[in-house]
Amino acid sequence: MALSELHDRLRFVLVRTSHSGNIGSAARAIRTMGFDRLTLVAPHRFPDPEATALAAGADDVLAQAAIHGDLVSGLAGATFALGLSARRRGVNLPELDPREGAAQAIAAARRGEQVALVFGNERTGLENDELSRCHAMVRIPSVDDFSSLNLSQAVQVVAYELRTAMLADEAQAPAPDVDPDEAPADAEQLERFFAHLGETLDDIEFHKGRSPTTIMLKLRKLFLRARPEPRELRILHGILADAQRMASLAHKGE
């Protein structure tokens, strides 16, 4: 598979970026490694002259950057997402170093999947609800007493590891074509399922005093690990719809 095809399946997603200069620096960082797909989720300010100045010529990356209001739409079409975090969080996700993350990202891209590398806000990083939309967390092993890495530096580290993995993998045989129904469901399809699942749990009064948030986080982890196909989600939607119908009939008979 040509490197250009792999490049097209990898996107860098910057979430709630505060400083527009970091957007430009990140664009420069990925462009030096051969990538050009940049997605911005709710940036504080963009377009901005500072972003253009710090892109240092990577104007094509900025010009074609996709801008979204929320992470769900920013991940549209992606079937494998890795969230970058400087520290361990309350979300129980597999934790990878950048080299392991790059290897998994390239393997997914070779299978024909769309892959997202997700970076959070400069000050707060990714929030737990944003990390919960990722399949694994990548943590750059910086020293404990000075672990703060600039956003564009973190992007550069990951882009370099991806580039290195791609060059090492270039001689591999091409992956076979994948039936769209056999590929994992993308982020939007999963979000629709999680919304339906949450509604159904409410309709059948499942929680009974337990925390809905905790239960949904555990179920998210379960289904993200399972990586269901679209047709499997359709079966699950049908089961949920029947459960809702039976709950409605039971309530009417009370």
Coordinates of N, CA and C in Angstrom, one line a residue:
M1 N 0.9 -1.2 0.0 CA 0.0 0.0 0.0 C 0.9 1.3 0.0
A2 N 0.6 2.2 -0.9 CA 1.4 3.4 -1.0 C 1.3 4.3 0.3
L3 N 2.4 5.0 0.6 CA 2.3 5.8 1.8 C 1.2 6.9 1.7
S4 N 1.0 7.4 0.5 CA -0.1 8.4 0.4 C -1.4 7.9 0.8
E5 N -1.7 6.6 0.5 CA -3.0 6.0 0.9 C -3.1 5.9 2.4
L6 N -2.0 5.6 3.1 CA -2.0 5.5 4.6 C -2.2 6.9 5.1
H7 N -1.5 7.9 4.5 CA -1.6 9.3 5.0 C -3.1 9.8 5.0
D8 N -3.8 9.4 3.9 CA -5.2 9.8 3.8 C -6.1 9.2 4.8
R9 N -5.6 8.1 5.5 CA -6.4 7.5 6.5 C -6.1 7.9 8.0
L10 N -5.2 8.9 8.1 CA -4.8 9.3 9.4 C -5.1 10.8 9.5
R11 N -5.8 11.2 10.6 CA -6.1 12.6 10.9 C -5.6 13.0 12.3
F12 N -5.2 14.2 12.4 CA -4.8 14.8 13.7 C -5.9 15.7 14.2
V13 N -6.5 15.4 15.3 CA -7.6 16.1 15.8 C -7.2 17.0 17.0
L14 N -7.3 18.3 16.9 CA -7.0 19.2 18.1 C -8.3 19.7 18.7
V15 N -8.5 19.4 20.0 CA -9.7 19.7 20.6 C -9.6 20.9 21.6
R16 N -10.4 21.9 21.3 CA -10.5 23.1 22.2 C -9.2 23.9 22.3
T17 N -8.5 24.0 21.2 CA -7.2 24.6 21.3 C -7.3 26.1 21.6
S18 N -6.5 26.5 22.7 CA -6.7 27.9 23.2 C -5.8 28.9 22.4
H19 N -4.6 28.5 22.0 CA -3.7 29.4 21.3 C -3.6 29.1 19.9
S20 N -4.0 30.0 19.0 CA -4.0 29.7 17.6 C -2.6 29.4 17.1
G21 N -1.5 30.0 17.7 CA -0.2 29.7 17.3 C 0.1 28.2 17.4
N22 N -0.5 27.5 18.3 CA -0.2 26.1 18.5 C -0.9 25.3 17.3
I23 N -2.0 25.8 16.8 CA -2.5 25.2 15.6 C -1.6 25.3 14.4
G24 N -0.9 26.5 14.2 CA 0.0 26.6 13.2 C 1.2 25.7 13.4
S25 N 1.7 25.7 14.6 CA 2.9 24.8 14.9 C 2.6 23.4 14.7
A26 N 1.4 23.0 15.0 CA 1.0 21.6 14.8 C 0.9 21.2 13.4
A27 N 0.4 22.2 12.6 CA 0.3 22.0 11.1 C 1.7 21.8 10.5
R28 N 2.6 22.6 11.0 CA 4.0 22.5 10.5 C 4.6 21.1 10.9
A29 N 4.3 20.7 12.2 CA 4.8 19.4 12.7 C 4.3 18.2 11.9
I30 N 3.1 18.2 11.5 CA 2.6 17.0 10.8 C 3.0 17.1 9.3
R31 N 3.1 18.3 8.8 CA 3.5 18.5 7.4 C 5.0 18.0 7.2
T32 N 5.8 18.2 8.2 CA 7.2 17.7 8.0 C 7.3 16.2 8.0
M33 N 6.3 15.5 8.5 CA 6.3 14.1 8.5 C 5.4 13.5 7.4
G34 N 4.9 14.4 6.5 CA 4.2 13.9 5.3 C 2.7 13.9 5.5
F35 N 2.1 14.4 6.6 CA 0.7 14.3 6.9 C 0.1 15.7 6.6
D36 N -1.2 15.7 6.2 CA -1.8 17.0 5.9 C -3.3 17.0 6.4
R37 N -3.8 16.0 7.1 CA -5.2 16.0 7.6 C -5.3 16.5 9.0
L38 N -5.8 17.7 9.1 CA -5.9 18.4 10.4 C -7.4 18.7 10.7
T39 N -7.9 18.3 11.9 CA -9.2 18.6 12.2 C -9.2 19.4 13.5
L40 N -10.0 20.5 13.5 CA -10.0 21.4 14.7 C -11.4 21.3 15.3
V41 N -11.5 21.0 16.6 CA -12.8 20.9 17.3 C -12.9 22.1 18.3
A42 N -13.8 23.0 18.0 CA -14.1 24.1 18.8 C -12.8 24.9 19.2
P43 N -12.0 25.3 18.2 CA -10.9 26.1 18.5 C -11.3 27.5 19.0
H44 N -10.4 28.0 19.9 CA -10.8 29.4 20.5 C -10.7 30.4 19.4
R45 N -9.8 30.3 18.5 CA -9.7 31.4 17.5 C -9.0 30.8 16.2
F46 N -9.7 30.7 15.1 CA -9.2 30.2 13.9 C -10.2 30.5 12.8
P47 N -9.7 31.0 11.6 CA -8.3 31.3 11.2 C -7.8 32.5 12.0
D48 N -6.4 32.6 12.0 CA -5.8 33.7 12.8 C -4.4 33.9 12.2
P49 N -3.9 35.1 12.1 CA -2.6 35.4 11.6 C -1.4 34.6 12.3
E50 N -1.6 34.5 13.6 CA -0.6 33.8 14.4 C -0.4 32.3 13.9
A51 N -1.6 31.7 13.6 CA -1.5 30.3 13.2 C -0.8 30.2 11.8
T52 N -1.1 31.2 10.9 CA -0.4 31.2 9.6 C 1.1 31.4 9.8
A53 N 1.5 32.3 10.7 CA 2.9 32.7 10.9 C 3.7 31.4 11.4
L54 N 3.1 30.7 12.4 CA 3.8 29.6 13.0 C 3.7 28.3 12.2
A55 N 2.8 28.3 11.2 CA 2.8 27.2 10.3 C 4.0 27.1 9.4
A56 N 4.7 28.3 9.3 CA 6.0 28.4 8.5 C 5.9 27.7 7.2
G57 N 4.9 28.0 6.4 CA 4.8 27.5 5.1 C 3.8 26.3 4.9
A58 N 3.3 25.7 6.0 CA 2.4 24.6 5.9 C 1.0 25.1 5.7
D59 N 0.9 26.1 4.8 CA -0.4 26.8 4.6 C -1.5 25.9 4.0
D60 N -1.0 24.8 3.2 CA -2.0 23.9 2.7 C -2.7 23.1 3.7
V61 N -2.0 22.8 4.8 CA -2.6 22.0 5.9 C -3.7 22.9 6.6
L62 N -3.4 24.2 6.8 CA -4.3 25.1 7.5 C -5.5 25.3 6.6
A63 N -5.3 25.5 5.3 CA -6.3 25.8 4.3 C -7.4 24.7 4.3
Q64 N -7.0 23.5 4.4 CA -7.9 22.4 4.2 C -8.3 21.8 5.6
A65 N -7.9 22.5 6.7 CA -8.3 21.9 8.0 C -9.8 21.9 8.2
A66 N -10.4 20.8 8.7 CA -11.8 20.7 9.0 C -12.1 21.3 10.3
I67 N -13.2 22.0 10.5 CA -13.5 22.7 11.7 C -14.9 22.1 12.2
H68 N -15.0 21.7 13.4 CA -16.2 21.1 14.0 C -16.5 21.7 15.3
G69 N -17.8 21.7 15.7 CA -18.2 22.2 17.0 C -18.0 21.3 18.1
D70 N -18.0 20.0 17.9 CA -17.9 19.0 18.9 C -17.0 17.8 18.5
L71 N -16.6 17.0 19.4 CA -15.7 15.9 19.1 C -16.4 14.8 18.3
V72 N -17.7 14.6 18.6 CA -18.4 13.5 17.8 C -18.3 13.8 16.3
S73 N -18.7 15.0 16.0 CA -18.6 15.3 14.5 C -17.2 15.4 14.0
G74 N -16.2 15.8 14.9 CA -14.8 15.8 14.5 C -14.3 14.4 14.2
L75 N -14.9 13.4 14.8 CA -14.5 12.0 14.6 C -15.3 11.3 13.6
A76 N -16.2 12.0 12.9 CA -17.1 11.3 11.9 C -16.2 10.5 10.9
G77 N -16.6 9.3 10.7 CA -15.9 8.4 9.8 C -14.8 7.7 10.4
A78 N -14.3 8.1 11.5 CA -13.1 7.4 12.1 C -13.6 6.2 12.8
T79 N -12.9 5.1 12.7 CA -13.3 3.8 13.3 C -12.3 3.4 14.4
F80 N -11.1 4.1 14.5 CA -10.1 3.9 15.5 C -9.6 5.2 16.0
A81 N -9.7 5.5 17.3 CA -9.3 6.8 17.8 C -8.3 6.6 19.0
L82 N -7.2 7.3 19.0 CA -6.2 7.3 20.1 C -6.2 8.6 20.7
G83 N -6.4 8.7 22.0 CA -6.4 10.0 22.7 C -5.1 10.2 23.5
L84 N -4.5 11.3 23.2 CA -3.2 11.7 23.8 C -3.5 12.3 25.2
S85 N -2.8 11.8 26.2 CA -3.0 12.4 27.6 C -1.6 12.4 28.3
A86 N -1.3 13.5 28.9 CA -0.1 13.6 29.6 C -0.1 12.9 31.0
R87 N -1.2 12.6 31.5 CA -1.3 11.9 32.8 C -2.4 10.9 32.8
R88 N -2.4 10.0 33.7 CA -3.4 8.9 33.8 C -4.7 9.6 34.3
R89 N -5.8 9.1 33.7 CA -7.1 9.7 34.0 C -8.0 8.6 34.6
G90 N -9.2 9.1 35.0 CA -10.1 8.2 35.6 C -10.8 7.2 34.6
V91 N -10.6 7.5 33.3 CA -11.2 6.6 32.3 C -10.3 5.4 32.2
N92 N -10.8 4.2 32.3 CA -10.0 3.0 32.3 C -9.8 2.5 30.8
L93 N -8.8 3.0 30.2 CA -8.5 2.7 28.8 C -7.1 2.0 28.7
P94 N -6.9 1.2 27.7 CA -5.6 0.6 27.5 C -4.6 1.8 27.3
E95 N -3.4 1.7 27.9 CA -2.4 2.8 27.9 C -1.2 2.4 27.0
L96 N -0.9 3.1 26.0 CA 0.2 2.8 25.1 C 1.2 3.9 25.1
D97 N 2.4 3.5 24.7 CA 3.4 4.6 24.5 C 3.3 5.0 23.0
P98 N 3.9 6.1 22.6 CA 3.8 6.6 21.2 C 4.1 5.5 20.2
R99 N 5.2 4.7 20.4 CA 5.5 3.7 19.4 C 4.5 2.6 19.3
E100 N 4.0 2.2 20.4 CA 2.9 1.2 20.4 C 1.6 1.8 19.7
G101 N 1.3 3.0 20.1 CA 0.2 3.7 19.5 C 0.3 3.8 18.0
A102 N 1.5 4.2 17.5 CA 1.7 4.3 16.1 C 1.6 3.0 15.4
A103 N 2.1 1.9 16.0 CA 2.0 0.6 15.4 C 0.5 0.2 15.2
Q104 N -0.3 0.5 16.3 CA -1.7 0.1 16.2 C -2.5 1.0 15.2
A105 N -2.1 2.3 15.1 CA -2.7 3.2 14.2 C -2.4 2.8 12.7
I106 N -1.2 2.4 12.5 CA -0.8 2.0 11.1 C -1.5 0.7 10.7
A107 N -1.5 -0.2 11.7 CA -2.2 -1.5 11.4 C -3.7 -1.3 11.0
A108 N -4.3 -0.4 11.8 CA -5.7 -0.1 11.5 C -5.9 0.6 10.1
A109 N -5.0 1.5 9.8 CA -5.0 2.2 8.5 C -4.8 1.2 7.4
R110 N -3.9 0.2 7.6 CA -3.6 -0.8 6.6 C -4.9 -1.7 6.3
R111 N -5.7 -1.8 7.4 CA -6.9 -2.6 7.2 C -8.0 -1.8 6.5
G112 N -7.7 -0.5 6.2 CA -8.7 0.3 5.5 C -9.5 1.2 6.4
E113 N -9.1 1.2 7.7 CA -9.8 2.1 8.7 C -9.4 3.5 8.6
Q114 N -10.3 4.4 9.1 CA -9.9 5.8 9.3 C -9.5 6.0 10.7
V115 N -8.3 6.6 10.9 CA -7.7 6.7 12.3 C -7.6 8.1 12.7
A116 N -8.0 8.4 14.0 CA -7.9 9.7 14.5 C -6.9 9.7 15.7
L117 N -6.0 10.7 15.7 CA -5.1 11.0 16.8 C -5.6 12.2 17.5
V118 N -6.1 12.1 18.7 CA -6.8 13.2 19.3 C -6.0 13.8 20.4
F119 N -5.9 15.2 20.4 CA -5.1 15.9 21.3 C -6.0 17.0 22.0
G120 N -5.9 17.2 23.3 CA -6.7 18.0 24.0 C -6.2 19.5 24.2
N121 N -6.9 20.2 25.0 CA -6.6 21.6 25.3 C -5.2 21.7 25.9
E122 N -4.5 22.8 25.7 CA -3.2 23.0 26.2 C -3.1 22.9 27.7
R123 N -4.1 23.5 28.4 CA -4.1 23.5 29.9 C -4.7 22.3 30.5
T124 N -5.8 21.8 30.0 CA -6.5 20.8 30.7 C -6.4 19.4 30.0
G125 N -5.9 19.4 28.8 CA -5.8 18.1 28.1 C -7.2 17.6 27.7
L126 N -7.3 16.4 27.4 CA -8.6 15.8 27.1 C -9.4 15.5 28.3
E127 N -10.7 15.9 28.3 CA -11.5 15.6 29.4 C -11.9 14.2 29.4
N128 N -12.4 13.7 30.5 CA -12.8 12.2 30.6 C -13.8 11.8 29.6
D129 N -14.8 12.7 29.3 CA -15.8 12.3 28.4 C -15.3 12.3 26.9
E130 N -14.2 13.1 26.7 CA -13.6 13.1 25.4 C -12.7 11.8 25.2
L131 N -12.0 11.5 26.3 CA -11.2 10.2 26.2 C -12.1 9.0 26.1
S132 N -13.3 9.1 26.7 CA -14.2 7.9 26.6 C -14.6 7.6 25.2
R133 N -14.4 8.5 24.3 CA -14.7 8.3 22.9 C -13.5 7.7 22.1
C134 N -12.5 7.4 22.8 CA -11.3 6.8 22.2 C -11.1 5.3 22.5
H135 N -10.4 4.6 21.7 CA -10.2 3.2 21.9 C -9.1 2.9 22.8
A136 N -8.1 3.8 22.9 CA -6.9 3.6 23.8 C -6.3 5.0 24.0
M137 N -5.5 5.1 25.0 CA -4.8 6.3 25.4 C -3.3 6.2 25.1
V138 N -2.8 7.2 24.5 CA -1.3 7.3 24.3 C -0.7 8.3 25.3
R139 N 0.3 7.8 26.0 CA 1.0 8.7 27.0 C 2.5 8.8 26.7
I140 N 2.9 10.0 26.4 CA 4.4 10.2 26.1 C 5.1 10.1 27.5
P141 N 6.1 9.2 27.6 CA 6.7 9.0 28.9 C 7.7 10.0 29.3
S142 N 7.2 11.2 29.6 CA 8.1 12.3 30.1 C 8.4 12.1 31.5
V143 N 9.4 12.9 32.1 CA 9.8 12.8 33.5 C 8.6 13.3 34.4
D144 N 8.5 12.7 35.6 CA 7.4 13.0 36.5 C 7.5 14.4 37.0
D145 N 8.7 15.0 37.2 CA 8.7 16.3 37.8 C 8.6 17.5 36.8
F146 N 8.5 17.1 35.5 CA 8.3 18.2 34.5 C 7.7 17.6 33.2
S147 N 6.4 17.2 33.4 CA 5.8 16.4 32.4 C 5.0 17.2 31.3
S148 N 5.0 18.5 31.5 CA 4.2 19.3 30.6 C 4.9 19.5 29.2
L149 N 4.2 19.0 28.2 CA 4.8 19.1 26.8 C 3.9 20.0 26.0
N150 N 4.5 20.9 25.3 CA 3.7 21.8 24.4 C 2.9 21.0 23.4
L151 N 1.7 21.5 23.1 CA 0.8 20.7 22.2 C 1.5 20.4 20.9
S152 N 2.1 21.3 20.3 CA 2.7 21.0 19.0 C 3.9 20.0 19.1
Q153 N 4.6 20.1 20.3 CA 5.7 19.1 20.5 C 5.1 17.7 20.6
A154 N 4.0 17.6 21.3 CA 3.3 16.2 21.4 C 2.9 15.8 20.0
V155 N 2.3 16.7 19.2 CA 1.9 16.3 17.9 C 3.1 15.8 17.1
Q156 N 4.3 16.5 17.2 CA 5.5 16.2 16.5 C 6.0 14.8 16.9
V157 N 5.9 14.5 18.2 CA 6.4 13.1 18.7 C 5.5 12.1 18.0
V158 N 4.2 12.2 18.0 CA 3.3 11.2 17.5 C 3.5 11.1 15.9
A159 N 3.6 12.3 15.3 CA 3.8 12.3 13.8 C 5.1 11.6 13.4
Y160 N 6.1 11.8 14.2 CA 7.4 11.1 13.9 C 7.3 9.6 14.1
E161 N 6.6 9.2 15.2 CA 6.5 7.7 15.4 C 5.7 7.1 14.3
L162 N 4.6 7.8 13.8 CA 3.8 7.3 12.7 C 4.6 7.2 11.4
R163 N 5.4 8.2 11.2 CA 6.2 8.2 10.0 C 7.2 7.1 10.0
T164 N 7.9 6.9 11.1 CA 8.9 5.8 11.3 C 8.2 4.5 11.1
A165 N 7.1 4.3 11.7 CA 6.4 3.0 11.6 C 5.9 2.7 10.1
M166 N 5.5 3.8 9.4 CA 5.1 3.6 8.0 C 6.2 3.3 7.1
L167 N 7.4 3.9 7.3 CA 8.5 3.6 6.5 C 9.0 2.2 6.7
A168 N 9.0 1.7 8.0 CA 9.4 0.4 8.3 C 8.4 -0.7 7.7
D169 N 7.2 -0.3 7.6 CA 6.1 -1.2 7.2 C 5.9 -1.2 5.7
E170 N 6.6 -0.3 5.0 CA 6.3 0.0 3.6 C 6.4 -1.2 2.7
A171 N 7.3 -2.2 3.1 CA 7.5 -3.4 2.2 C 6.4 -4.4 2.4
Q172 N 5.5 -4.2 3.4 CA 4.5 -5.3 3.6 C 3.5 -5.4 2.5
A173 N 2.9 -6.6 2.4 CA 1.9 -6.8 1.3 C 0.7 -6.0 1.6
P174 N 0.0 -5.5 0.5 CA -1.2 -4.7 0.7 C -2.3 -5.5 1.4
A175 N -3.0 -4.8 2.2 CA -4.2 -5.4 2.9 C -5.3 -5.6 1.9
P176 N -6.1 -6.7 2.1 CA -7.2 -7.0 1.2 C -8.3 -5.9 1.4
D177 N -9.1 -5.7 0.4 CA -10.3 -4.9 0.5 C -11.2 -5.4 1.5
V178 N -11.8 -4.5 2.3 CA -12.7 -4.8 3.4 C -14.2 -4.4 3.0
D179 N -15.1 -5.4 3.2 CA -16.5 -5.0 3.0 C -16.9 -4.0 4.0
P180 N -17.6 -2.9 3.6 CA -17.9 -1.8 4.5 C -18.7 -2.3 5.7
D181 N -19.5 -3.3 5.6 CA -20.3 -3.9 6.7 C -19.4 -4.7 7.6
E182 N -18.2 -5.1 7.2 CA -17.3 -5.8 8.0 C -16.3 -5.0 8.8
A183 N -16.2 -3.7 8.4 CA -15.3 -2.8 9.1 C -16.0 -2.3 10.4
P184 N -15.2 -2.0 11.4 CA -15.8 -1.5 12.6 C -16.7 -0.3 12.4
A185 N -17.7 -0.1 13.2 CA -18.6 1.1 13.1 C -17.8 2.3 13.4
D186 N -18.1 3.4 12.8 CA -17.4 4.7 13.1 C -18.0 5.4 14.3
A187 N -17.3 6.5 14.6 CA -17.7 7.2 15.8 C -19.1 7.7 15.9
E188 N -19.6 8.2 14.7 CA -21.0 8.7 14.7 C -22.0 7.5 14.9
Q189 N -21.7 6.4 14.3 CA -22.6 5.2 14.4 C -22.6 4.7 15.9
L190 N -21.4 4.7 16.5 CA -21.4 4.3 17.9 C -22.1 5.3 18.8
E191 N -22.0 6.6 18.5 CA -22.7 7.6 19.4 C -24.2 7.4 19.3
R192 N -24.7 7.1 18.1 CA -26.1 6.9 18.0 C -26.5 5.7 18.8
F193 N -25.7 4.6 18.7 CA -26.0 3.4 19.5 C -26.0 3.7 21.0
F194 N -24.9 4.5 21.5 CA -24.8 4.8 22.9 C -26.0 5.6 23.4
A195 N -26.5 6.6 22.5 CA -27.6 7.4 22.9 C -28.9 6.5 23.0
H196 N -29.1 5.5 22.1 CA -30.2 4.6 22.1 C -30.1 3.7 23.3
L197 N -28.9 3.2 23.6 CA -28.7 2.4 24.8 C -29.0 3.1 26.1
G198 N -28.6 4.4 26.2 CA -28.9 5.2 27.4 C -30.4 5.4 27.5
E199 N -31.1 5.7 26.4 CA -32.6 5.9 26.5 C -33.3 4.6 26.9
T200 N -32.8 3.4 26.4 CA -33.4 2.2 26.7 C -33.2 1.8 28.2
L201 N -32.1 2.0 28.7 CA -31.8 1.8 30.1 C -32.7 2.6 31.0
D202 N -33.0 3.8 30.6 CA -33.9 4.7 31.3 C -35.3 4.1 31.2
D203 N -35.7 3.7 30.0 CA -37.1 3.2 29.7 C -37.4 2.0 30.5
I204 N -36.4 1.1 30.7 CA -36.7 -0.1 31.4 C -36.3 0.0 32.9
E205 N -36.0 1.3 33.3 CA -35.7 1.6 34.7 C -34.6 0.7 35.3
F206 N -33.5 0.6 34.5 CA -32.4 -0.3 34.8 C -31.6 0.2 36.0
H207 N -31.4 1.5 36.1 CA -30.4 2.0 37.1 C -30.8 1.8 38.5
K208 N -32.1 2.1 38.9 CA -32.6 1.9 40.2 C -31.6 2.4 41.3
G209 N -31.3 3.6 41.2 CA -30.5 4.3 42.2 C -29.0 4.3 41.9
R210 N -28.5 3.4 40.9 CA -27.1 3.4 40.6 C -26.8 4.6 39.6
S211 N -25.5 4.9 39.6 CA -25.1 6.0 38.7 C -25.2 5.7 37.2
P212 N -26.1 6.4 36.5 CA -26.1 6.2 35.0 C -24.8 6.5 34.4
T213 N -24.1 7.5 34.9 CA -22.8 7.9 34.2 C -21.8 6.8 34.3
T214 N -21.6 6.2 35.5 CA -20.7 5.1 35.7 C -21.0 3.9 34.9
I215 N -22.3 3.6 34.8 CA -22.7 2.4 34.0 C -22.4 2.6 32.5
M216 N -22.7 3.8 32.1 CA -22.5 4.1 30.6 C -21.1 4.1 30.3
L217 N -20.2 4.6 31.2 CA -18.8 4.6 30.9 C -18.3 3.2 30.8
K218 N -18.7 2.3 31.7 CA -18.3 0.9 31.6 C -18.8 0.2 30.3
L219 N -20.1 0.6 29.9 CA -20.6 0.0 28.7 C -19.9 0.6 27.5
R220 N -19.5 1.8 27.5 CA -18.7 2.4 26.4 C -17.4 1.6 26.2
K221 N -16.8 1.4 27.4 CA -15.5 0.7 27.3 C -15.7 -0.7 26.7
L222 N -16.8 -1.4 27.1 CA -17.1 -2.7 26.6 C -17.2 -2.7 25.1
F223 N -18.1 -1.8 24.6 CA -18.4 -1.8 23.1 C -17.2 -1.3 22.3
L224 N -16.5 -0.3 22.9 CA -15.3 0.2 22.1 C -14.3 -0.9 22.0
R225 N -14.1 -1.8 23.1 CA -13.2 -2.9 23.0 C -13.7 -3.9 22.0
A226 N -15.0 -4.1 21.9 CA -15.6 -5.1 21.0 C -15.5 -4.7 19.6
R227 N -15.5 -3.3 19.3 CA -15.5 -2.8 18.0 C -16.5 -3.4 17.1
P228 N -17.8 -3.2 17.4 CA -18.8 -3.9 16.6 C -18.9 -3.3 15.2
E229 N -19.3 -4.2 14.2 CA -19.6 -3.8 12.9 C -20.9 -3.1 12.7
P230 N -21.1 -2.3 11.7 CA -22.4 -1.6 11.5 C -23.6 -2.6 11.5
R231 N -23.5 -3.8 10.9 CA -24.6 -4.7 10.9 C -24.9 -5.3 12.3
E232 N -23.8 -5.4 13.1 CA -24.0 -5.8 14.5 C -24.7 -4.8 15.3
L233 N -24.4 -3.5 15.0 CA -25.1 -2.4 15.7 C -26.6 -2.4 15.3
R234 N -26.9 -2.7 14.1 CA -28.3 -2.7 13.6 C -29.0 -3.8 14.4
I235 N -28.4 -5.0 14.7 CA -29.0 -6.0 15.5 C -29.3 -5.5 16.9
L236 N -28.3 -4.8 17.5 CA -28.4 -4.3 18.8 C -29.5 -3.2 18.9
H237 N -29.5 -2.4 17.9 CA -30.6 -1.3 17.8 C -32.0 -2.0 17.8
G238 N -32.1 -3.1 17.1 CA -33.4 -3.8 17.0 C -33.7 -4.4 18.4
I239 N -32.8 -5.0 19.1 CA -33.0 -5.5 20.4 C -33.5 -4.4 21.4
L240 N -32.8 -3.3 21.3 CA -33.1 -2.1 22.2 C -34.5 -1.6 21.9
A241 N -34.9 -1.5 20.6 CA -36.2 -1.1 20.2 C -37.3 -2.0 20.7
D242 N -37.0 -3.3 20.7 CA -38.0 -4.3 21.2 C -38.1 -4.1 22.7
A243 N -37.0 -3.9 23.4 CA -37.0 -3.7 24.9 C -37.8 -2.4 25.2
Q244 N -37.7 -1.4 24.4 CA -38.4 -0.2 24.7 C -39.9 -0.4 24.4
R245 N -40.2 -1.1 23.4 CA -41.6 -1.4 23.1 C -42.3 -2.2 24.2
M246 N -41.6 -3.2 24.7 CA -42.1 -4.0 25.8 C -42.3 -3.2 27.1
A247 N -41.3 -2.3 27.3 CA -41.4 -1.4 28.5 C -42.6 -0.5 28.4
S248 N -42.9 0.0 27.2 CA -44.0 0.9 27.0 C -45.3 0.1 27.2
L249 N -45.4 -1.1 26.7 CA -46.6 -1.9 27.0 C -46.8 -2.2 28.5
A250 N -45.7 -2.5 29.2 CA -45.8 -2.8 30.6 C -46.3 -1.6 31.4
H251 N -45.8 -0.4 31.0 CA -46.2 0.8 31.7 C -47.7 1.1 31.4
K252 N -48.1 0.8 30.2 CA -49.6 1.1 29.9 C -50.5 0.1 30.6
G253 N -50.0 -1.1 31.0 CA -50.8 -2.0 31.7 C -50.8 -1.8 33.2
E254 N -50.0 -0.9 33.7 CA -50.0 -0.6 35.1 C -51.3 0.0 35.6

